[in-house]
Amino acid sequence: LPATPSHYSLILLSAVWMHLPNAQRESAMAALANKLDLQGTLVISLRFGPSDPKRPMFPVSIEEIQDLAAQFNLKIINASSRNSDQLNRSDVHWETVLLQHME
């Protein structure tokens, strides 16, 4: 990310998190928390279902996001229930998590 702006009021990770191996997620969450404005919102969409072998995915969960976020003073303020896939794939569903800094 560029040096300016130093913080963002909104950070959106759409269909990204599940492509990060577990070993990279802690440092990724640290970087996101560091770039998020104190009143900002971090939005992460999580994809569940089979992956394309050309684009490997790793297991994800809201609980994992919650545990990682807490390490960096972030908390979940909203989490969606499972939503159907917009491409009508019956074996794929999504969840969205909104995080903010703890006060």
CSV table of C-alpha atoms in Angstrom, one decimal:
chain,number,residue,atom,x,y,z
A,1,LEU,CA,0.0,0.0,0.0
A,2,PRO,CA,1.2,3.5,-0.6
A,3,ALA,CA,2.5,5.6,2.3
A,4,THR,CA,-0.3,8.1,1.8
A,5,PRO,CA,-3.0,8.0,3.0
A,6,SER,CA,-1.6,6.4,6.1
A,7,HIS,CA,-5.0,5.3,7.3
A,8,TYR,CA,-8.3,4.3,5.6
A,9,SER,CA,-11.8,4.7,6.8
A,10,LEU,CA,-12.9,1.7,4.8
A,11,ILE,CA,-10.9,-1.4,3.9
A,12,LEU,CA,-12.7,-4.1,1.8
A,13,LEU,CA,-11.4,-7.6,1.3
A,14,SER,CA,-13.8,-9.2,-1.1
A,15,ALA,CA,-13.1,-12.9,-1.7
A,16,VAL,CA,-9.4,-12.6,-0.7
A,17,TRP,CA,-8.9,-13.8,2.9
A,18,MET,CA,-9.5,-17.5,2.1
A,19,HIS,CA,-6.6,-17.4,-0.4
A,20,LEU,CA,-4.1,-16.5,2.4
A,21,PRO,CA,-2.4,-19.5,4.0
A,22,ASN,CA,-2.8,-19.7,7.8
A,23,ALA,CA,0.9,-18.7,8.3
A,24,GLN,CA,0.3,-15.3,6.6
A,25,ARG,CA,-3.0,-14.4,8.3
A,26,GLU,CA,-1.6,-12.9,11.5
A,27,SER,CA,0.7,-10.5,9.7
A,28,ALA,CA,-2.0,-9.6,7.3
A,29,MET,CA,-4.4,-8.8,10.1
A,30,ALA,CA,-1.7,-6.7,11.8
A,31,ALA,CA,-1.2,-4.7,8.6
A,32,LEU,CA,-4.9,-4.2,8.1
A,33,ALA,CA,-5.4,-3.1,11.7
A,34,ASN,CA,-2.5,-0.7,11.3
A,35,LYS,CA,-3.9,0.9,8.2
A,36,LEU,CA,-7.5,1.1,9.5
A,37,ASP,CA,-8.5,4.6,10.8
A,38,LEU,CA,-9.6,4.5,14.5
A,39,GLN,CA,-13.3,5.0,13.4
A,40,GLY,CA,-12.9,3.0,10.3
A,41,THR,CA,-14.5,-0.3,9.2
A,42,LEU,CA,-12.8,-3.4,7.9
A,43,VAL,CA,-15.1,-5.6,5.7
A,44,ILE,CA,-14.1,-9.2,5.0
A,45,SER,CA,-16.1,-11.6,2.8
A,46,LEU,CA,-15.5,-15.2,3.4
A,47,ARG,CA,-16.1,-17.9,0.7
A,48,PHE,CA,-17.1,-21.4,1.6
A,49,GLY,CA,-17.2,-24.3,-0.8
A,50,PRO,CA,-14.8,-26.1,-3.2
A,51,SER,CA,-11.9,-24.2,-4.6
A,52,ASP,CA,-10.5,-24.1,-8.1
A,53,PRO,CA,-7.2,-26.1,-8.1
A,54,LYS,CA,-5.6,-23.1,-10.0
A,55,ARG,CA,-6.6,-20.8,-7.1
A,56,PRO,CA,-6.1,-22.7,-3.9
A,57,MET,CA,-8.2,-21.7,-0.9
A,58,PHE,CA,-7.7,-22.5,2.8
A,59,PRO,CA,-10.3,-23.1,5.5
A,60,VAL,CA,-11.8,-19.9,7.1
A,61,SER,CA,-14.2,-19.1,9.9
A,62,ILE,CA,-15.6,-16.2,11.7
A,63,GLU,CA,-14.2,-17.5,14.9
A,64,GLU,CA,-10.7,-17.4,13.4
A,65,ILE,CA,-11.2,-13.8,12.3
A,66,GLN,CA,-12.5,-12.9,15.7
A,67,ASP,CA,-9.4,-14.4,17.5
A,68,LEU,CA,-7.0,-12.7,15.1
A,69,ALA,CA,-8.7,-9.4,15.2
A,70,ALA,CA,-8.7,-9.3,19.0
A,71,GLN,CA,-4.9,-9.6,19.0
A,72,PHE,CA,-4.8,-6.2,17.1
A,73,ASN,CA,-7.5,-4.4,19.1
A,74,LEU,CA,-10.3,-5.1,16.5
A,75,LYS,CA,-13.7,-6.5,17.2
A,76,ILE,CA,-16.5,-7.9,15.1
A,77,ILE,CA,-19.4,-5.4,15.0
A,78,ASN,CA,-21.5,-7.5,12.6
A,79,ALA,CA,-21.4,-10.8,10.9
A,80,SER,CA,-23.8,-12.0,8.2
A,81,SER,CA,-25.3,-15.4,8.2
A,82,ARG,CA,-24.5,-17.6,5.2
A,83,ASN,CA,-25.5,-16.0,1.9
A,84,SER,CA,-26.1,-17.8,-1.3
A,85,ASP,CA,-23.6,-17.4,-4.2
A,86,GLN,CA,-24.4,-14.7,-6.7
A,87,LEU,CA,-23.3,-17.0,-9.5
A,88,ASN,CA,-25.8,-19.6,-8.4
A,89,ARG,CA,-23.2,-22.2,-7.4
A,90,SER,CA,-25.2,-24.5,-5.1
A,91,ASP,CA,-22.0,-25.6,-3.3
A,92,VAL,CA,-20.7,-22.1,-2.6
A,93,HIS,CA,-21.9,-19.7,0.1
A,94,TRP,CA,-20.5,-16.5,1.7
A,95,GLU,CA,-20.3,-14.8,5.0
A,96,THR,CA,-19.4,-11.1,5.6
A,97,VAL,CA,-17.7,-9.8,8.7
A,98,LEU,CA,-17.4,-6.1,9.7
A,99,LEU,CA,-14.6,-5.1,12.2
A,100,GLN,CA,-13.7,-1.9,14.0
A,101,HIS,CA,-11.2,-0.9,16.6
A,102,MET,CA,-12.2,-1.5,20.2
A,103,GLU,CA,-12.8,1.6,22.2
